[in-house]
Amino acid sequence: EDIVGEKAGSVIILNAGDALHGTNIVNLFEGTPMVEALEAIGVDAMAIGNHEFNYGQSVLLKRAEEAKFTFLSANTIQADSRRVLFPGALILSVGGKRIGIFGLTPIDTPTVTHPKNVEGLEFLDPIRVSSWMVPYLRNQEKVDLVIGLTHIGYDDDRLLASKVPGIDIIVGGHSHTKLDKPEMVASTIIVQSGEHAQALGSLEVSYENGKVTDYAGALIPCGPEVVEDSRIGEIIRTYNKELEAKLSEVIGEAATVLDGERANVRTRETNLGNLVADVMREAGAADIGLTNGGGLRASIGEGLITVGDVFTVLPFDNTLVVLEVAGADIRAALERSVSEYPNQLGAFLQVSGLSFEFDPAKAPGERVVSVLVDNKPLDEKKIYTVATNDFVAAGGDGYDMLKDCKVIFSSGEMLRDVFVRYIEQLDKVSPGIEGRIVAK
């Protein structure tokens, strides 16, 4: 299925995906502000990245329907009907030439968004799909130029270019690779502009008889020196006003003070630490939940809880990650957690699904006396699933023993958004201190 359109002038504006999720202003309005901003920029097409699914399929389909540009994915299909969920290609008539643009979504989308968000979908091998998509565009649709708008990452873009002939240009995303100049692989030009709108990629091509004869490209920095576009500024101001109202929305109630005091979350078990670790463990369907005390920045008073309260407690752009971790590495992580005790330490872990006792009189690295997981002694050889935040999972705060562990789930969803949803479901929370962390 493809869409055909006309375009004045000779400039095509493309977005390689993962645009509809990220900052508070975008997340709290489920991608709508970004769709409006991309429309104001004049985007013609966007590849569907893994994070486009973060609000679920129905929201994504709604955004696609509302947008004045085309959402593309040739390799996302409904498992039962074998039909594509979105148009696979956009054919644009530009300056009297037919340009065929096809979109690709990463095959690992089911592990990098919540599985519920992609229920009933199948993500086909991008190379296999491209191997029939490119000849179709060239032979049946008679396009003059073929562009792959991909969200599969730099390495896979290079592989695609080497395996599938006939793609003139690949505009890539997913791996956040900053290519200062276009690269040529086989006879395909590959461009990618990094991440977070730090640069705009510019590529000029000349072509005759269906072949690129010349090209030049560069990255245009998009720092604070870029003058604000009045339309984009207006979109941001409008949603910022609405954001303030959204942050004051009541989502539930605390039956007791939720203790997030700096000195407490960095030295001992607290009820807020328990609640956050529990939410992570449950959201990730993991055996254990671990979160660093330094990531909890405030308490929540007894009474009504607002969205803003949660954002104050969890101000960092941390996301939920689930790892497979050997028991020996869990013990090592707990040793790191209590290594500075009784001094405050941002790395001090609040825990869920396990309890442990430590002896402060012993040398750091040898303090953990006993560990119970689900009320059974920790098995150092066993592999457990551990839900934590992306900072700790990447080895932040000295958690080197976790950084090479296998990631089995990484939704890209902000921890604070997960926490808000959990409070909304529970309505009233009353966590306590349960002896999860005991100093001997």
Coordinates of C-alpha atoms in Angstrom, one line a residue:
E1 CA 0.0 0.0 0.0
D2 CA 1.4 3.4 -0.9
I3 CA 0.4 7.0 -1.1
V4 CA 0.9 9.3 -4.1
G5 CA 1.3 13.1 -3.8
E6 CA 2.5 16.2 -5.5
K7 CA 5.0 18.6 -4.0
A8 CA 6.0 22.1 -5.2
G9 CA 9.7 23.0 -5.4
S10 CA 12.5 20.6 -5.1
V11 CA 13.0 20.0 -1.4
I12 CA 11.8 17.0 0.5
I13 CA 11.8 17.0 4.4
L14 CA 12.0 13.7 6.1
N15 CA 12.1 12.5 9.7
A16 CA 13.6 9.1 10.6
G17 CA 11.4 8.3 13.6
D18 CA 11.3 8.2 17.4
A19 CA 9.9 11.7 17.2
L20 CA 6.6 11.3 19.1
H21 CA 8.0 10.4 22.5
G22 CA 10.6 12.1 24.8
T23 CA 10.1 15.4 26.6
N24 CA 7.3 16.0 29.2
I25 CA 5.5 18.4 26.8
V26 CA 5.4 15.6 24.1
N27 CA 4.7 12.7 26.5
L28 CA 1.8 14.2 28.4
F29 CA 0.0 15.0 25.2
E30 CA 0.8 11.7 23.6
G31 CA 2.8 13.0 20.7
T32 CA 0.4 15.7 19.5
P33 CA 2.6 18.7 20.0
M34 CA 5.4 17.0 18.0
V35 CA 3.0 16.2 15.1
E36 CA 2.0 19.9 15.0
A37 CA 5.7 21.0 15.1
L38 CA 6.7 18.6 12.3
E39 CA 3.7 19.9 10.2
A40 CA 4.9 23.5 10.8
I41 CA 8.4 22.5 9.6
G42 CA 6.8 21.0 6.4
V43 CA 7.8 17.3 7.0
D44 CA 6.7 15.1 4.1
A45 CA 7.1 11.7 5.7
M46 CA 8.3 10.1 8.9
A47 CA 9.6 6.5 9.5
I48 CA 7.8 4.8 12.4
G49 CA 10.4 4.1 15.1
N50 CA 10.1 1.9 18.1
H51 CA 9.2 4.8 20.5
E52 CA 6.2 5.7 18.3
F53 CA 4.4 2.7 19.8
N54 CA 5.0 3.9 23.4
Y55 CA 1.4 5.2 23.8
G56 CA -0.1 2.0 22.3
Q57 CA -1.4 1.2 18.8
S58 CA -4.7 3.1 18.9
V59 CA -3.0 6.4 19.8
L60 CA -0.3 5.9 17.1
L61 CA -3.0 5.3 14.5
K62 CA -4.9 8.4 15.7
R63 CA -1.7 10.5 15.4
A64 CA -1.1 9.1 11.9
E65 CA -4.6 9.9 10.8
E66 CA -4.4 13.5 12.2
A67 CA -1.0 14.3 10.7
K68 CA -0.7 16.2 7.4
F69 CA 2.4 14.1 6.6
T70 CA 2.7 10.4 6.0
F71 CA 3.8 7.8 8.6
L72 CA 5.7 5.0 6.8
S73 CA 6.5 1.4 7.7
A74 CA 6.8 -1.3 5.0
N75 CA 7.7 -4.0 7.5
T76 CA 5.1 -3.6 10.3
I77 CA 2.2 -6.0 9.6
Q78 CA -0.9 -7.4 11.4
A79 CA 0.0 -11.0 12.3
D80 CA -3.4 -12.4 11.5
S81 CA -4.4 -10.6 8.3
R82 CA -0.7 -10.2 7.0
R83 CA -1.7 -6.6 6.0
V84 CA 0.6 -3.6 6.7
L85 CA -0.5 -1.4 9.5
F86 CA 0.7 1.8 7.8
P87 CA 1.5 2.8 4.2
G88 CA 4.8 1.2 3.1
A89 CA 5.8 3.9 0.7
L90 CA 5.1 7.5 -0.3
I91 CA 5.5 8.4 -4.0
L92 CA 6.0 12.1 -4.4
S93 CA 6.1 14.0 -7.7
V94 CA 8.8 16.6 -7.1
G95 CA 10.0 18.9 -9.9
G96 CA 8.5 16.6 -12.5
K97 CA 10.3 13.5 -11.1
R98 CA 8.8 10.6 -9.2
I99 CA 10.5 10.0 -5.9
G100 CA 9.7 6.7 -4.0
I101 CA 10.2 6.8 -0.2
F102 CA 9.7 3.6 1.8
G103 CA 9.8 3.3 5.6
L104 CA 11.3 0.7 7.9
T105 CA 10.8 0.0 11.6
P106 CA 13.3 -1.9 13.9
I107 CA 12.7 -5.6 14.1
D108 CA 13.4 -5.5 17.9
T109 CA 10.4 -3.1 18.6
P110 CA 8.6 -5.7 20.8
T111 CA 11.5 -5.6 23.3
V112 CA 12.0 -1.8 23.2
T113 CA 8.5 -0.8 23.8
H114 CA 6.0 -2.5 26.2
P115 CA 4.9 -5.8 24.6
K116 CA 1.2 -4.8 25.1
N117 CA 1.8 -1.8 22.7
V118 CA 2.6 -4.2 19.8
E119 CA 0.2 -7.0 20.5
G120 CA -1.0 -8.7 17.2
L121 CA 1.8 -7.1 15.2
E122 CA 4.8 -8.6 13.4
F123 CA 8.0 -6.8 12.4
L124 CA 9.4 -8.4 9.3
D125 CA 13.1 -8.5 8.4
P126 CA 13.9 -5.1 6.8
I127 CA 16.3 -6.5 4.3
R128 CA 13.8 -9.1 3.0
V129 CA 11.0 -6.5 2.8
S130 CA 13.4 -4.0 1.0
S131 CA 14.4 -6.7 -1.5
W132 CA 10.9 -6.7 -3.0
M133 CA 10.0 -3.1 -2.1
V134 CA 12.8 -1.5 -4.2
P135 CA 12.1 -3.4 -7.5
Y136 CA 8.4 -2.7 -7.0
L137 CA 9.0 1.0 -6.7
R138 CA 11.4 1.0 -9.7
N139 CA 9.6 -1.3 -12.1
Q140 CA 5.9 -1.0 -11.2
E141 CA 5.7 2.6 -9.9
K142 CA 8.4 3.8 -12.3
V143 CA 10.1 6.1 -9.8
D144 CA 13.2 8.0 -10.7
L145 CA 14.8 7.9 -7.3
V146 CA 14.4 5.5 -4.3
I147 CA 14.8 6.7 -0.7
G148 CA 14.9 4.3 2.3
L149 CA 13.6 6.2 5.3
T150 CA 14.8 3.8 8.0
H151 CA 14.8 3.5 11.8
I152 CA 16.9 0.4 11.9
G153 CA 20.3 1.9 12.9
Y154 CA 23.6 2.7 11.2
D155 CA 25.0 -0.9 11.0
D156 CA 21.8 -2.3 9.5
D157 CA 21.6 0.7 7.1
R158 CA 25.1 -0.3 5.8
L159 CA 24.1 -3.9 5.6
L160 CA 20.9 -2.9 3.7
A161 CA 22.8 -0.9 1.2
S162 CA 25.3 -3.7 0.6
K163 CA 22.5 -6.4 0.2
V164 CA 19.8 -4.6 -1.7
P165 CA 20.7 -2.8 -4.9
G166 CA 18.7 0.1 -6.2
I167 CA 18.4 2.3 -3.1
D168 CA 19.7 5.7 -4.0
I169 CA 19.6 7.2 -0.5
I170 CA 19.1 5.9 3.1
V171 CA 18.0 8.5 5.6
G172 CA 18.6 6.7 8.9
G173 CA 17.8 6.8 12.6
H174 CA 17.6 4.6 15.7
S175 CA 21.3 4.4 16.5
H176 CA 21.7 8.2 17.0
T177 CA 24.7 8.1 14.8
K178 CA 26.1 11.5 13.8
L179 CA 27.4 11.4 10.2
D180 CA 29.1 14.7 9.5
K181 CA 29.2 13.8 5.8
P182 CA 27.2 11.4 3.7
E183 CA 28.7 8.0 3.3
M184 CA 28.6 5.8 0.2
V185 CA 28.0 2.0 0.6
A186 CA 27.9 0.1 -2.7
S187 CA 25.9 2.7 -4.7
T188 CA 23.8 4.0 -1.8
I189 CA 24.2 7.3 -0.1
I190 CA 23.7 7.0 3.7
V191 CA 22.9 10.0 6.0
Q192 CA 22.0 10.3 9.7
S193 CA 22.0 13.4 11.8
G194 CA 22.6 12.3 15.4
E195 CA 19.9 12.8 18.1
H196 CA 17.6 15.3 19.9
A197 CA 17.5 17.8 17.0
Q198 CA 21.1 18.9 17.7
A199 CA 21.6 19.1 13.9
L200 CA 19.6 19.2 10.7
G201 CA 20.9 17.0 7.9
S202 CA 21.1 18.5 4.5
L203 CA 21.6 16.5 1.3
E204 CA 21.6 17.8 -2.2
V205 CA 21.5 15.3 -5.1
S206 CA 21.6 15.7 -8.9
Y207 CA 20.3 12.8 -11.0
E208 CA 19.7 11.9 -14.6
N209 CA 18.2 8.8 -16.2
G210 CA 17.3 7.3 -12.8
K211 CA 20.9 7.6 -11.5
V212 CA 22.5 10.0 -9.0
T213 CA 25.2 11.9 -10.8
D214 CA 26.4 14.1 -8.0
Y215 CA 25.7 14.7 -4.3
A216 CA 26.8 16.9 -1.3
G217 CA 25.7 16.9 2.2
A218 CA 26.4 18.4 5.7
L219 CA 25.0 18.7 9.2
I220 CA 23.6 22.2 10.1
P221 CA 23.9 22.7 13.9
C222 CA 20.6 23.6 15.6
G223 CA 21.8 25.2 18.9
P224 CA 20.5 28.2 20.8
E225 CA 21.8 30.5 18.1
V226 CA 19.0 29.4 15.8
V227 CA 16.3 32.0 15.7
E228 CA 12.9 30.8 17.0
D229 CA 10.3 30.1 14.3
S230 CA 7.2 31.9 15.4
R231 CA 4.9 29.0 14.5
I232 CA 6.9 26.5 16.5
G233 CA 7.3 29.0 19.4
E234 CA 3.5 29.4 19.5
I235 CA 2.9 25.6 19.6
I236 CA 5.4 25.3 22.5
R237 CA 3.9 28.2 24.4
T238 CA 0.3 26.8 24.0
Y239 CA 1.3 23.4 25.3
N240 CA 3.4 24.7 28.1
K241 CA 0.4 26.5 29.4
E242 CA -1.6 23.3 29.2
L243 CA 1.3 21.4 30.8
E244 CA 1.1 23.6 33.9
A245 CA -2.6 22.6 34.2
K246 CA -1.7 18.9 33.6
L247 CA 0.9 18.9 36.4
S248 CA -1.7 20.0 38.9
E249 CA -4.0 17.1 38.0
V250 CA -4.7 14.9 41.0
I251 CA -3.9 11.2 40.3
G252 CA -4.3 9.6 43.7
E253 CA -3.8 9.9 47.5
A254 CA -1.0 9.1 50.0
A255 CA -2.4 7.6 53.2
T256 CA 0.9 8.6 54.9
V257 CA 4.0 10.8 54.1
L258 CA 6.1 9.2 51.4
D259 CA 9.6 9.7 52.6
G260 CA 12.0 10.8 49.9
E261 CA 14.3 12.9 52.1
R262 CA 17.8 13.0 50.7
A263 CA 19.5 11.8 53.9
N264 CA 17.1 8.8 54.2
V265 CA 16.9 7.5 50.6
R266 CA 20.7 7.5 50.5
T267 CA 21.3 5.5 53.7
R268 CA 18.3 3.3 54.5
E269 CA 15.0 1.7 53.4
T270 CA 12.2 4.3 53.0
N271 CA 8.5 3.8 52.1
L272 CA 8.8 5.9 49.0
G273 CA 11.9 3.9 47.9
N274 CA 9.9 0.7 48.4
L275 CA 7.0 2.1 46.4
V276 CA 9.2 3.2 43.4
A277 CA 11.1 -0.1 43.4
D278 CA 7.8 -2.1 43.6
V279 CA 6.4 -0.1 40.7
M280 CA 9.5 -0.8 38.6
R281 CA 9.5 -4.5 39.4
E282 CA 5.8 -4.9 38.6
A283 CA 5.9 -2.8 35.4
G284 CA 8.8 -4.9 34.2
A285 CA 7.3 -8.2 35.4
A286 CA 10.7 -8.8 37.0
D287 CA 11.9 -10.9 40.0
I288 CA 13.7 -7.9 41.6
G289 CA 13.4 -4.1 41.5
L290 CA 16.4 -1.8 42.2
T291 CA 16.6 2.0 42.1
N292 CA 19.3 4.3 43.2
G293 CA 18.4 6.6 46.1
G294 CA 20.1 9.5 44.3
G295 CA 17.3 9.3 41.7
L296 CA 14.6 10.1 44.2
R297 CA 14.6 13.9 44.8
A298 CA 11.7 14.7 47.1
S299 CA 9.1 13.5 49.5
I300 CA 5.3 13.5 48.9
G301 CA 3.1 14.7 51.8
E302 CA 0.1 12.9 53.1
G303 CA -3.0 13.6 51.1
L304 CA -3.6 14.2 47.4
I305 CA -0.9 13.4 44.9
T306 CA -0.5 15.4 41.7
V307 CA 1.3 14.6 38.4
G308 CA 3.7 17.5 39.4
D309 CA 4.5 15.7 42.7
V310 CA 5.7 12.7 40.8
F311 CA 7.7 14.8 38.4
T312 CA 9.4 16.5 41.4
V313 CA 10.3 13.1 43.0
L314 CA 11.6 11.7 39.6
P315 CA 12.9 14.7 37.7
F316 CA 15.5 12.8 35.6
D317 CA 14.7 11.4 32.1
N318 CA 15.3 7.9 33.4
T319 CA 13.5 5.0 31.7
L320 CA 12.7 1.5 32.8
V321 CA 15.0 -1.4 31.8
V322 CA 14.9 -5.1 32.7
L323 CA 18.1 -7.1 32.8
E324 CA 19.1 -10.7 33.3
V325 CA 21.5 -10.7 36.2
A326 CA 23.4 -13.6 37.9
G327 CA 23.0 -13.9 41.6
A328 CA 26.7 -13.1 42.2
D329 CA 26.3 -9.8 40.4
I330 CA 23.2 -8.9 42.4
R331 CA 25.3 -9.5 45.6
A332 CA 28.0 -7.3 44.1
A333 CA 25.5 -4.6 43.4
L334 CA 24.2 -4.7 47.0
E335 CA 27.8 -4.5 48.3
R336 CA 28.2 -1.3 46.1
S337 CA 25.0 0.0 47.6
V338 CA 26.2 -0.2 51.2
S339 CA 29.9 0.5 50.6
E340 CA 29.9 4.0 52.0
Y341 CA 27.5 3.4 54.9
P342 CA 26.8 5.3 57.2
N343 CA 27.7 8.1 54.8
Q344 CA 25.1 9.2 52.3
L345 CA 25.5 7.7 48.9
G346 CA 23.5 8.4 45.7
A347 CA 24.1 4.8 44.7
F348 CA 22.4 3.4 47.8
L349 CA 19.7 1.0 46.5
Q350 CA 16.0 1.0 47.3
V351 CA 14.9 -2.6 46.7
S352 CA 11.9 -4.7 45.8
G353 CA 11.5 -8.5 45.6
L354 CA 14.5 -9.1 47.9
S355 CA 15.7 -8.3 51.4
F356 CA 19.2 -8.2 52.7
E357 CA 21.2 -7.7 55.9
F358 CA 24.6 -6.1 56.1
D359 CA 27.3 -5.5 58.7
P360 CA 28.7 -2.0 58.7
A361 CA 31.6 -3.1 60.9
K362 CA 33.0 -5.2 58.1
A363 CA 35.2 -3.9 55.2
P364 CA 33.4 -2.4 52.2
G365 CA 32.8 -5.2 49.6
E366 CA 32.4 -7.8 52.4
R367 CA 29.4 -6.3 54.3
V368 CA 26.4 -8.2 52.9
V369 CA 25.6 -11.0 55.3
S370 CA 22.5 -12.5 53.8
V371 CA 20.2 -12.0 50.8
L372 CA 16.7 -13.4 50.3
V373 CA 14.9 -13.3 47.0
D374 CA 11.2 -14.1 47.2
N375 CA 12.0 -15.3 50.8
K376 CA 14.6 -17.8 49.5
P377 CA 18.4 -17.5 49.8
L378 CA 20.0 -15.8 46.8
D379 CA 21.5 -18.4 44.4
E380 CA 24.7 -16.9 43.1
K381 CA 24.6 -19.0 39.9
K382 CA 21.0 -18.4 39.1
I383 CA 19.9 -15.8 36.6
Y384 CA 17.3 -13.4 37.9
T385 CA 15.3 -10.7 36.1
V386 CA 16.0 -7.2 37.5
A387 CA 14.0 -4.0 36.8
T388 CA 16.0 -0.8 37.2
N389 CA 16.5 2.5 35.5
D390 CA 18.6 3.0 32.4
F391 CA 21.3 5.0 34.3
V392 CA 22.0 2.1 36.7
A393 CA 21.7 -0.5 34.0
A394 CA 24.4 1.3 32.0
G395 CA 26.8 1.1 34.9
G396 CA 26.0 4.5 36.4
D397 CA 26.8 5.2 40.1
G398 CA 29.5 2.5 40.0
Y399 CA 27.3 -0.4 39.0
D400 CA 29.8 -1.8 36.5
M401 CA 28.6 -5.3 37.3
L402 CA 25.3 -4.5 35.5
K403 CA 26.5 -2.8 32.4
D404 CA 27.2 -6.0 30.4
C405 CA 24.1 -7.8 31.5
K406 CA 21.6 -8.8 28.8
V407 CA 18.8 -6.3 28.3
I408 CA 15.5 -8.2 27.9
F409 CA 13.1 -5.2 28.0
S410 CA 13.7 -1.4 27.5
S411 CA 10.5 0.4 26.7
G412 CA 12.0 3.9 26.5
E413 CA 9.0 5.0 28.7
M414 CA 9.9 7.5 31.4
L415 CA 9.9 6.1 34.9
R416 CA 7.8 9.0 36.1
D417 CA 5.1 8.2 33.5
V418 CA 5.1 4.6 34.6
F419 CA 4.8 5.8 38.2
V420 CA 1.9 8.2 37.4
R421 CA 0.0 5.4 35.8
Y422 CA 0.5 3.1 38.7
I423 CA -0.7 5.7 41.3
E424 CA -3.8 6.3 39.1
Q425 CA -4.6 2.6 39.1
L426 CA -4.1 2.2 42.9
D427 CA -5.8 5.5 43.8
K428 CA -4.6 5.3 47.4
V429 CA -1.1 4.2 48.4
S430 CA 0.2 3.4 51.9
P431 CA 3.7 1.8 51.6
G432 CA 5.5 1.0 54.8
I433 CA 9.0 -0.1 56.0
E434 CA 9.2 -3.9 55.8
G435 CA 12.8 -4.8 56.8
R436 CA 14.0 -5.1 53.3
I437 CA 17.3 -3.5 54.2
V438 CA 18.7 -4.2 57.7
A439 CA 22.0 -2.9 59.2
K440 CA 23.3 -5.5 61.6

